[in-house]
PDB file of C-alpha atoms in Angstrom:
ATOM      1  CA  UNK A   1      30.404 104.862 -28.928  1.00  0.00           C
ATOM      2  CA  UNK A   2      28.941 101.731 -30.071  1.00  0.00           C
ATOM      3  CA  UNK A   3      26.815 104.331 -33.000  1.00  0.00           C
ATOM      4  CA  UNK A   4      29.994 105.543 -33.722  1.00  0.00           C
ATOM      5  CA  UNK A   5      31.822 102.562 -34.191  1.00  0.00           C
ATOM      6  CA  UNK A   6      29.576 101.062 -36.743  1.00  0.00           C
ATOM      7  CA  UNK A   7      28.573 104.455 -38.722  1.00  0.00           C
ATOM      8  CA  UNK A   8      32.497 104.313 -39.345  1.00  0.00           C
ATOM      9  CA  UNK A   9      32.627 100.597 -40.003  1.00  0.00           C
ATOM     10  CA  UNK A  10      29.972 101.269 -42.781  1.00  0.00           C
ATOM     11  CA  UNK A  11      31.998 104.108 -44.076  1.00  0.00           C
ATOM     12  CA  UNK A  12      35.639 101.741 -44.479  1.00  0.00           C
ATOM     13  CA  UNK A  13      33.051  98.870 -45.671  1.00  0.00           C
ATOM     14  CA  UNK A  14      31.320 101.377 -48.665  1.00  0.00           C
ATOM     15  CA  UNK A  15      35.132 102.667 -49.160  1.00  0.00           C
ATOM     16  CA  UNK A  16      36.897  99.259 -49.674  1.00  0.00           C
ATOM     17  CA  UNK A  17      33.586  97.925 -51.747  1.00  0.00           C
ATOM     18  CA  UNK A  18      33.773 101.204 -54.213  1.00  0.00           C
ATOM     19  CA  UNK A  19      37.804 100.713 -54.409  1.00  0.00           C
ATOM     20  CA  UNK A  20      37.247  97.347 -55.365  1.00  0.00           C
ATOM     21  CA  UNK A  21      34.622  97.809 -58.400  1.00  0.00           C
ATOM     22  CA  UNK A  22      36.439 100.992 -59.738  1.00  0.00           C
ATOM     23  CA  UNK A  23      39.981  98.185 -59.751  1.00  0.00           C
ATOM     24  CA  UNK A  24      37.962  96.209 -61.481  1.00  0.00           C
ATOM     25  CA  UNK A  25      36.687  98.328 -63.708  1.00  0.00           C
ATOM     26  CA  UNK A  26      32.797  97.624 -63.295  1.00  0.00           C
ATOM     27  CA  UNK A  27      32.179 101.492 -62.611  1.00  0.00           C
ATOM     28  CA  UNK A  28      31.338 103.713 -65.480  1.00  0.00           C
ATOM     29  CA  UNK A  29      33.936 106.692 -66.178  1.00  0.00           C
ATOM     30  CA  UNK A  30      31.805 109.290 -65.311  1.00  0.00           C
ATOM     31  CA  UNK A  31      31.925 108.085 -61.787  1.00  0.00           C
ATOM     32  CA  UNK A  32      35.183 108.749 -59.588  1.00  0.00           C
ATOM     33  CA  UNK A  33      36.734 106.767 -56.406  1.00  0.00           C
ATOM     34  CA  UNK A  34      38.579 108.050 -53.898  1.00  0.00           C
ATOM     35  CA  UNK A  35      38.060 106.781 -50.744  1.00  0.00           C
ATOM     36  CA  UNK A  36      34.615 107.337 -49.322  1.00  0.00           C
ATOM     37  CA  UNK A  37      34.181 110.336 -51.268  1.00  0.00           C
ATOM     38  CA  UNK A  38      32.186 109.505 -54.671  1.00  0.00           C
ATOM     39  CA  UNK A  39      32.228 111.806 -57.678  1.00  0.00           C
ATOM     40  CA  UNK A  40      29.772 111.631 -60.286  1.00  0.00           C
ATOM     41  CA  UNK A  41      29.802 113.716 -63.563  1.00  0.00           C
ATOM     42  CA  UNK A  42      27.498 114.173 -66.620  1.00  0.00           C
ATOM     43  CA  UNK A  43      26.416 116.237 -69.778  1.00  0.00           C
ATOM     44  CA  UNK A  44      22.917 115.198 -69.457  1.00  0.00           C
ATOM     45  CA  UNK A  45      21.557 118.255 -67.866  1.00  0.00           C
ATOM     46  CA  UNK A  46      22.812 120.285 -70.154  1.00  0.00           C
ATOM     47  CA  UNK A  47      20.310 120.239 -72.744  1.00  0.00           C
ATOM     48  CA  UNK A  48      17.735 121.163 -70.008  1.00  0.00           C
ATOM     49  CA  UNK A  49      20.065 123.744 -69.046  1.00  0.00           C
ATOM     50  CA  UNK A  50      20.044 125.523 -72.963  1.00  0.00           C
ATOM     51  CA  UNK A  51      16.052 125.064 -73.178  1.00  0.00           C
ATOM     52  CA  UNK A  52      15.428 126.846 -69.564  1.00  0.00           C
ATOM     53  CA  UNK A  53      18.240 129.448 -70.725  1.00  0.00           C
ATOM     54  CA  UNK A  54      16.112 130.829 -73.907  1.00  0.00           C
ATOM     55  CA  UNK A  55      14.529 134.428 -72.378  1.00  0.00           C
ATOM     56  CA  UNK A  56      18.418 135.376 -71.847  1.00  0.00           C
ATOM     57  CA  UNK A  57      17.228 138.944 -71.173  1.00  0.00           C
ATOM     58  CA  UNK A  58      15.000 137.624 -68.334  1.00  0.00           C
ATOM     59  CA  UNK A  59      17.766 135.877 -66.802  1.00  0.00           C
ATOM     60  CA  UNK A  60      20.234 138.760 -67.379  1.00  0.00           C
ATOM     61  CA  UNK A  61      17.541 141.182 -65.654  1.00  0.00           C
ATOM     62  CA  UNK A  62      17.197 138.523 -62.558  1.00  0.00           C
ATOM     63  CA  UNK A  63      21.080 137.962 -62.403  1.00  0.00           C
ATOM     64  CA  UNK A  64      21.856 141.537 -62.301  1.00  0.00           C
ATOM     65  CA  UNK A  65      19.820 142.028 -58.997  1.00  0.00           C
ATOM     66  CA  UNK A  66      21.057 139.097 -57.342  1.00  0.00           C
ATOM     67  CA  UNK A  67      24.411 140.780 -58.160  1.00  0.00           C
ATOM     68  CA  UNK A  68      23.766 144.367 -56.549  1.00  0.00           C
ATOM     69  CA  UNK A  69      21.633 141.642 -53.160  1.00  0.00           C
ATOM     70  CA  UNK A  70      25.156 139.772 -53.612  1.00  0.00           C
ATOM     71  CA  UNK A  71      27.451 142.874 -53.042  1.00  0.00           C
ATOM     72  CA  UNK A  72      25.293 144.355 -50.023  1.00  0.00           C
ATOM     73  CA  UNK A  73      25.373 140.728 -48.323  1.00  0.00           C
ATOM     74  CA  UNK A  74      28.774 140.518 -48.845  1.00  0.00           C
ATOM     75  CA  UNK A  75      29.563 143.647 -46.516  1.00  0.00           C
ATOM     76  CA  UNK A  76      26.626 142.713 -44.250  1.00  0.00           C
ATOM     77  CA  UNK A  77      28.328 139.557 -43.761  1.00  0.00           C
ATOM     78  CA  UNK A  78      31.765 140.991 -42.965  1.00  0.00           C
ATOM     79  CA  UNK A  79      29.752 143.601 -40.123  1.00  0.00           C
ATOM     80  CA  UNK A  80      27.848 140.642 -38.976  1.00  0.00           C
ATOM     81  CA  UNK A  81      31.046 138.706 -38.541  1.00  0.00           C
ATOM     82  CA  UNK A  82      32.881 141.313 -37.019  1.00  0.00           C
ATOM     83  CA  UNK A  83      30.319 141.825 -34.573  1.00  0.00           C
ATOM     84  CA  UNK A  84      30.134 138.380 -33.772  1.00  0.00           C
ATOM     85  CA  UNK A  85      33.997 138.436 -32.936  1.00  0.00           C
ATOM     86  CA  UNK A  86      33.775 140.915 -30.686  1.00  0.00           C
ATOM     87  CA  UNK A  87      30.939 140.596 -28.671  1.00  0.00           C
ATOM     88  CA  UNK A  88      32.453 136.615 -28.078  1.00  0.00           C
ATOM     89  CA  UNK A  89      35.621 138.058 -27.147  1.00  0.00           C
ATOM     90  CA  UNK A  90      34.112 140.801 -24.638  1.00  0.00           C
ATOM     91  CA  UNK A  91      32.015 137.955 -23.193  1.00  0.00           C
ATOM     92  CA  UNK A  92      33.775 135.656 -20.224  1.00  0.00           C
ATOM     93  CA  UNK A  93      31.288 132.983 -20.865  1.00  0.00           C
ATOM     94  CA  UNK A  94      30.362 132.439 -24.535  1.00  0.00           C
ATOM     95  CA  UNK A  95      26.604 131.898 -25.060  1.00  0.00           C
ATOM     96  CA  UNK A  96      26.307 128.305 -26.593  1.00  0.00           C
ATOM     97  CA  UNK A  97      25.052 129.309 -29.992  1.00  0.00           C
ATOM     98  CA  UNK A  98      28.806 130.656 -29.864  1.00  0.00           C
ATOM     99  CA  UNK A  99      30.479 127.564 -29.166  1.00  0.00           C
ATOM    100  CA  UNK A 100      32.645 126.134 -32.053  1.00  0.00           C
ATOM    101  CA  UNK A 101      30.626 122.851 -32.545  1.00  0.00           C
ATOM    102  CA  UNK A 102      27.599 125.144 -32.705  1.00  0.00           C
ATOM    103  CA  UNK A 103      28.956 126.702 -36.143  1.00  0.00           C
ATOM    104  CA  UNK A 104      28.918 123.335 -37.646  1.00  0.00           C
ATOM    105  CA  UNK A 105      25.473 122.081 -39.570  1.00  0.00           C
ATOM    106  CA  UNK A 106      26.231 118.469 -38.080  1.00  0.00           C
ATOM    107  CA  UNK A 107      23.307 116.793 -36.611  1.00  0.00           C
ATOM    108  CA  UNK A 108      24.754 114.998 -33.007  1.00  0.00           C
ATOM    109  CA  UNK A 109      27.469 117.567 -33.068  1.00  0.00           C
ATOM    110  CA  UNK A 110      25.821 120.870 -33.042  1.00  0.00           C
ATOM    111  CA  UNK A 111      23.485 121.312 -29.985  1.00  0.00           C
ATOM    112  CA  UNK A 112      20.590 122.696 -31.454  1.00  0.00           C
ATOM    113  CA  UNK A 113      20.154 120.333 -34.240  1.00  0.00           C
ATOM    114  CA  UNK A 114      19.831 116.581 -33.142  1.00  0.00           C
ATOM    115  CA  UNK A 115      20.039 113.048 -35.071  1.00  0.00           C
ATOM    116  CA  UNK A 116      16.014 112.764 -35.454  1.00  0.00           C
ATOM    117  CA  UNK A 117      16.230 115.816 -38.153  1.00  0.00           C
ATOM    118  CA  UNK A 118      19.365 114.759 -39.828  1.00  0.00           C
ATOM    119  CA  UNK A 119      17.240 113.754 -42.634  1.00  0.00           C
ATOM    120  CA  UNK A 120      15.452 116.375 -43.511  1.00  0.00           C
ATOM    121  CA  UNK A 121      18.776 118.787 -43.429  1.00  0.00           C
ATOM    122  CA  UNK A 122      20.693 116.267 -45.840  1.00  0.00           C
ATOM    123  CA  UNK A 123      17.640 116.905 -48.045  1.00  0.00           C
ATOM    124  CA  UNK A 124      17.513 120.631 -47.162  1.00  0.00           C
ATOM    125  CA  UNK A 125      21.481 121.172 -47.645  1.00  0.00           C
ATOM    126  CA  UNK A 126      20.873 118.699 -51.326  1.00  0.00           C
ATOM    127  CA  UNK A 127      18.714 121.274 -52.572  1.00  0.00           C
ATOM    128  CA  UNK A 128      20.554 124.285 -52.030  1.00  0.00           C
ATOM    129  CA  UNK A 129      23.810 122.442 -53.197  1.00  0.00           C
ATOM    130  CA  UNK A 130      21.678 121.587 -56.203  1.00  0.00           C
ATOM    131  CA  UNK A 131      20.007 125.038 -57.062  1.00  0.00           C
ATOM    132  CA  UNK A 132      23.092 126.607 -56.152  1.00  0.00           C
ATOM    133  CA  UNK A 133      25.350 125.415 -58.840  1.00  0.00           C
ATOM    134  CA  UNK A 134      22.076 124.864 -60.994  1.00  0.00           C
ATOM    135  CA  UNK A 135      22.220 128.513 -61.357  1.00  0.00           C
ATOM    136  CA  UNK A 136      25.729 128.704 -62.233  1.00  0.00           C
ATOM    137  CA  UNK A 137      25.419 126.437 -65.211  1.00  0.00           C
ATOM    138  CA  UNK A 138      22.276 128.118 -66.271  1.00  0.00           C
ATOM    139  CA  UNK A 139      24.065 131.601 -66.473  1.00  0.00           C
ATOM    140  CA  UNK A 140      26.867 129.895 -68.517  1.00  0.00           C
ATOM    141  CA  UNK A 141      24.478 129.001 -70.709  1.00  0.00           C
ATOM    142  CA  UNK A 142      23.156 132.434 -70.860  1.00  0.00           C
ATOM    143  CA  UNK A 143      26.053 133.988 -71.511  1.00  0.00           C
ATOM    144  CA  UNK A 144      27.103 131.648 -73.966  1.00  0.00           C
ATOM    145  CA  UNK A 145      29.833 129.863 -71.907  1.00  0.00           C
ATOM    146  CA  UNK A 146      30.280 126.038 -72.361  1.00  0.00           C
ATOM    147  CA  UNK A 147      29.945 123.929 -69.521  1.00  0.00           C
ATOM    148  CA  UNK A 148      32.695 121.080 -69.588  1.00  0.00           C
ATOM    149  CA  UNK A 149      30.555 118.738 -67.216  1.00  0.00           C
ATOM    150  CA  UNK A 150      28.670 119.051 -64.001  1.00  0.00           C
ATOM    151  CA  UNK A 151      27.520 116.559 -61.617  1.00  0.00           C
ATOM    152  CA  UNK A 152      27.201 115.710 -57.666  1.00  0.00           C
ATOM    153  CA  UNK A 153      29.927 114.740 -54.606  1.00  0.00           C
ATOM    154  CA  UNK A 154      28.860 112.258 -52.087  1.00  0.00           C
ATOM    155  CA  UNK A 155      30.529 110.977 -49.176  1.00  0.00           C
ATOM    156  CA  UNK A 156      29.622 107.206 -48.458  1.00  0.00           C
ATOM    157  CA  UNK A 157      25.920 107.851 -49.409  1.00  0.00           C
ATOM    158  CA  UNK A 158      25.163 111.392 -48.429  1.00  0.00           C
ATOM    159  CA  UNK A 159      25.120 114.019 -50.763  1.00  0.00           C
ATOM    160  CA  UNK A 160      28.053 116.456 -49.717  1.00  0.00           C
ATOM    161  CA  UNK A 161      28.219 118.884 -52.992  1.00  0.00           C
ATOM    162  CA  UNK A 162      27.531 120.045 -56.363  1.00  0.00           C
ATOM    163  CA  UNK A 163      29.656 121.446 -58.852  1.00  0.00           C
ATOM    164  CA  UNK A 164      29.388 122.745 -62.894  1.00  0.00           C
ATOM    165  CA  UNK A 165      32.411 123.262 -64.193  1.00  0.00           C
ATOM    166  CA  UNK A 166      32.728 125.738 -67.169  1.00  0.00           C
ATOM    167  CA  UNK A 167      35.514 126.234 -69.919  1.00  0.00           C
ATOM    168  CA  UNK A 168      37.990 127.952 -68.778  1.00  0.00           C
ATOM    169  CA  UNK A 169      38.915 130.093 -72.221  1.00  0.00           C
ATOM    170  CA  UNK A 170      35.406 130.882 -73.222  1.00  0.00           C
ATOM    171  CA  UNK A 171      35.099 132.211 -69.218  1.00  0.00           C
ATOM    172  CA  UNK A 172      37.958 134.568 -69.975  1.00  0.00           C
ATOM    173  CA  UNK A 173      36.459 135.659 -73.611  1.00  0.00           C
ATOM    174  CA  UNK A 174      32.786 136.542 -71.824  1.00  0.00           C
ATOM    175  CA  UNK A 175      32.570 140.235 -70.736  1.00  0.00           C
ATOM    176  CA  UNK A 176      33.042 140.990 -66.939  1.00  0.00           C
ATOM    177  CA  UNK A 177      29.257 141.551 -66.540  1.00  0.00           C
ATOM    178  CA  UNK A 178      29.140 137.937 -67.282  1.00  0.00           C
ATOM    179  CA  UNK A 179      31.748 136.715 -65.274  1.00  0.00           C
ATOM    180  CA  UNK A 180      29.748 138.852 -62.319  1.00  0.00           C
ATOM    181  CA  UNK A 181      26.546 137.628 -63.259  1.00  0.00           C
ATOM    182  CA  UNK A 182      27.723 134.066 -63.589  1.00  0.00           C
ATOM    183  CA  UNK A 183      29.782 133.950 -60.176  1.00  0.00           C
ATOM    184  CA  UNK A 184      27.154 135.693 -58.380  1.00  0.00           C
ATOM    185  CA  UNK A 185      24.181 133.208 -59.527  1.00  0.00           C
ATOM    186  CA  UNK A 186      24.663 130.631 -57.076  1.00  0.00           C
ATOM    187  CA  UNK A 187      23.872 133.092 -53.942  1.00  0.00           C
ATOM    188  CA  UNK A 188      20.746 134.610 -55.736  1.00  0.00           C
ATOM    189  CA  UNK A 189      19.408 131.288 -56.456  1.00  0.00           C
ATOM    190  CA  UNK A 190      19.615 130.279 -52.795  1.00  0.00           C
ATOM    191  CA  UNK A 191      18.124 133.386 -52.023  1.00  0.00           C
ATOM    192  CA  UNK A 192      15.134 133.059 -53.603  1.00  0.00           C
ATOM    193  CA  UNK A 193      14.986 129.518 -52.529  1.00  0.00           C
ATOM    194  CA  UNK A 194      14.997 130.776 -48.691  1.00  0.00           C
ATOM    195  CA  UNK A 195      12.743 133.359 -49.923  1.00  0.00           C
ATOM    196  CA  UNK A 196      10.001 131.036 -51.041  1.00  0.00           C
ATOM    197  CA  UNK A 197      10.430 129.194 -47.793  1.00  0.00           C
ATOM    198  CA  UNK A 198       9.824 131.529 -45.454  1.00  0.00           C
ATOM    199  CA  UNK A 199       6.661 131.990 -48.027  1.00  0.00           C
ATOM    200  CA  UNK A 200       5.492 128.917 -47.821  1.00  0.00           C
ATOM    201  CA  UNK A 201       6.288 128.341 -44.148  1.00  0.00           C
ATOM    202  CA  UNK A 202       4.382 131.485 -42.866  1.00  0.00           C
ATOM    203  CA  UNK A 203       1.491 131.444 -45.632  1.00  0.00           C
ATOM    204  CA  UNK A 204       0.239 127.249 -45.891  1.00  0.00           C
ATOM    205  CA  UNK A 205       2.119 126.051 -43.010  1.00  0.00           C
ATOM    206  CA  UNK A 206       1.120 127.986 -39.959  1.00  0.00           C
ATOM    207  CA  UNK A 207      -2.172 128.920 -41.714  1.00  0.00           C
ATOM    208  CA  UNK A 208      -2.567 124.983 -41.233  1.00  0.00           C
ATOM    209  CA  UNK A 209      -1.856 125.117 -37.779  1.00  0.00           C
ATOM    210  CA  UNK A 210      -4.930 125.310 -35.460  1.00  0.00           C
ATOM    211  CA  UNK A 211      -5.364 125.108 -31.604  1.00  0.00           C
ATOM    212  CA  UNK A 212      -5.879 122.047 -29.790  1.00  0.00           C
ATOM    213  CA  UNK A 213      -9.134 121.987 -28.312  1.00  0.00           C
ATOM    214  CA  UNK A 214      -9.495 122.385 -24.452  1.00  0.00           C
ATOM    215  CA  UNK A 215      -6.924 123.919 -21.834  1.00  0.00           C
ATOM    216  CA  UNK A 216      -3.451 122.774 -21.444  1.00  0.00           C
ATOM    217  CA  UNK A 217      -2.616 121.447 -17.956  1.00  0.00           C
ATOM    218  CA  UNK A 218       1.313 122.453 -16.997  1.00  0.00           C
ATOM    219  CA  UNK A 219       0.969 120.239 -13.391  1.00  0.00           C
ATOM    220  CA  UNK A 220      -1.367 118.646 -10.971  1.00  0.00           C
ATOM    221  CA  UNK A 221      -1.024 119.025  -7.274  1.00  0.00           C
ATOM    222  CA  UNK A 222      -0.468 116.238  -5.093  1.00  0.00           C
ATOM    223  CA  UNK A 223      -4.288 114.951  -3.981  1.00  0.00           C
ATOM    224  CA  UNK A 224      -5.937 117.894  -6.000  1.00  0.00           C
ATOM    225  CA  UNK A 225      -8.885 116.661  -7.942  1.00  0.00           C
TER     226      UNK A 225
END
């Protein structure tokens, strides 16, 4: 309770602060108050975006299979979902990985993810936020469609979402391929993402992993030597 208590001290205490300096006009415009939740928006990536956008074919070819890997998760989902309903509805006892604070990526609140690693899935959830709508804006820019701005969300501190916004009339003028290709960017780019993560944890990772020397002792008996 007491964790609690102060965790949403901090929170009113960051709220009331940020309130005060965007009153007072000491915040810069591309940064937005309202309440704890901070928005910040820019330009400045675009240029990187236009450079990294040049082999447009490459990025066409690339988008165009996340597209078709988009569709098929899109029904596996749904079956996967399905599934899940039933088998918690046929079950008197829900397994805990089915239990409703269990579906929540909360460290403290979900069961199988505790406070020690909420850092590394703020960083984990940053990236794919990041890539995610990183990909978005780079298709824009592929398919010629201006981006109007882009930039991060944060609640108190943490990093809660991305976004890229793009114009809205040159979005309707692109073809529907590129409406596709755009929309579906996000999900291939945090598919090859996981992809390279699984890479890197079964190639480097375990490969670094070696035995401890000796023989593990589960218990001693009582007087045993």
């Amino acid at each position: 309770m007491n964790t609690l208590f102060w965790v949403l001290a901090g929170i009113l205490a960051y709220s009331a602060a940020m309130l005060w300096l965007d009153n007072r006009g000491v915040l810069p415009d591309s940064i937005r108050v309202s309440g704890p939740v901070l928005t910040l928006r820019t330009l400045r990536g675009r240029i990187f975006l236009d450079r990294l956008a040049r082999p447009k074919r490459f990025w066409r070819v690339i988008a165009n299979l996340g597209l078709g890997g988009a569709l098929v998760a899109m029904v596996g989902s749904f079956v996967l979902i399905i599934n899940s309903a039933r088998t918690t509805l046929d079950t008197a006892q829900p397994a805990a990985i089915q239990q409703p604070q269990n579906f929540l990526i909360i460290p403290g609140v979900n069961e199988f993810l505790p406070l020690s690693v909420a850092p590394e899935i703020v960083a984990g959830l940053a990236i794919a936020m990041v890539v995610h709508e990183g990909a978005h804006g780079l298709l824009c820019r592929v398919e010629g469609i201006d981006i109007e701005s882009m930039g991060l969300v944060f609640f108190a501190l943490l990093p809660v979402g991305a976004f890229v916004e793009p114009d809205e009339e040159a979005t309707q003028e692109a073809s529907r391929g590129a409406r596709s290709r755009m929309f579906a960017a996000g999900v291939t780019a945090n598919t090859v993402v996981t992809i390279l993560a699984f890479a890197l944890l079964f190639g480097p990772v375990v490969g670094a992993v070696s035995p401890a020397p000796g023989y593990a002792v589960g218990e001693v008996n009582p007087g045993s030597p």
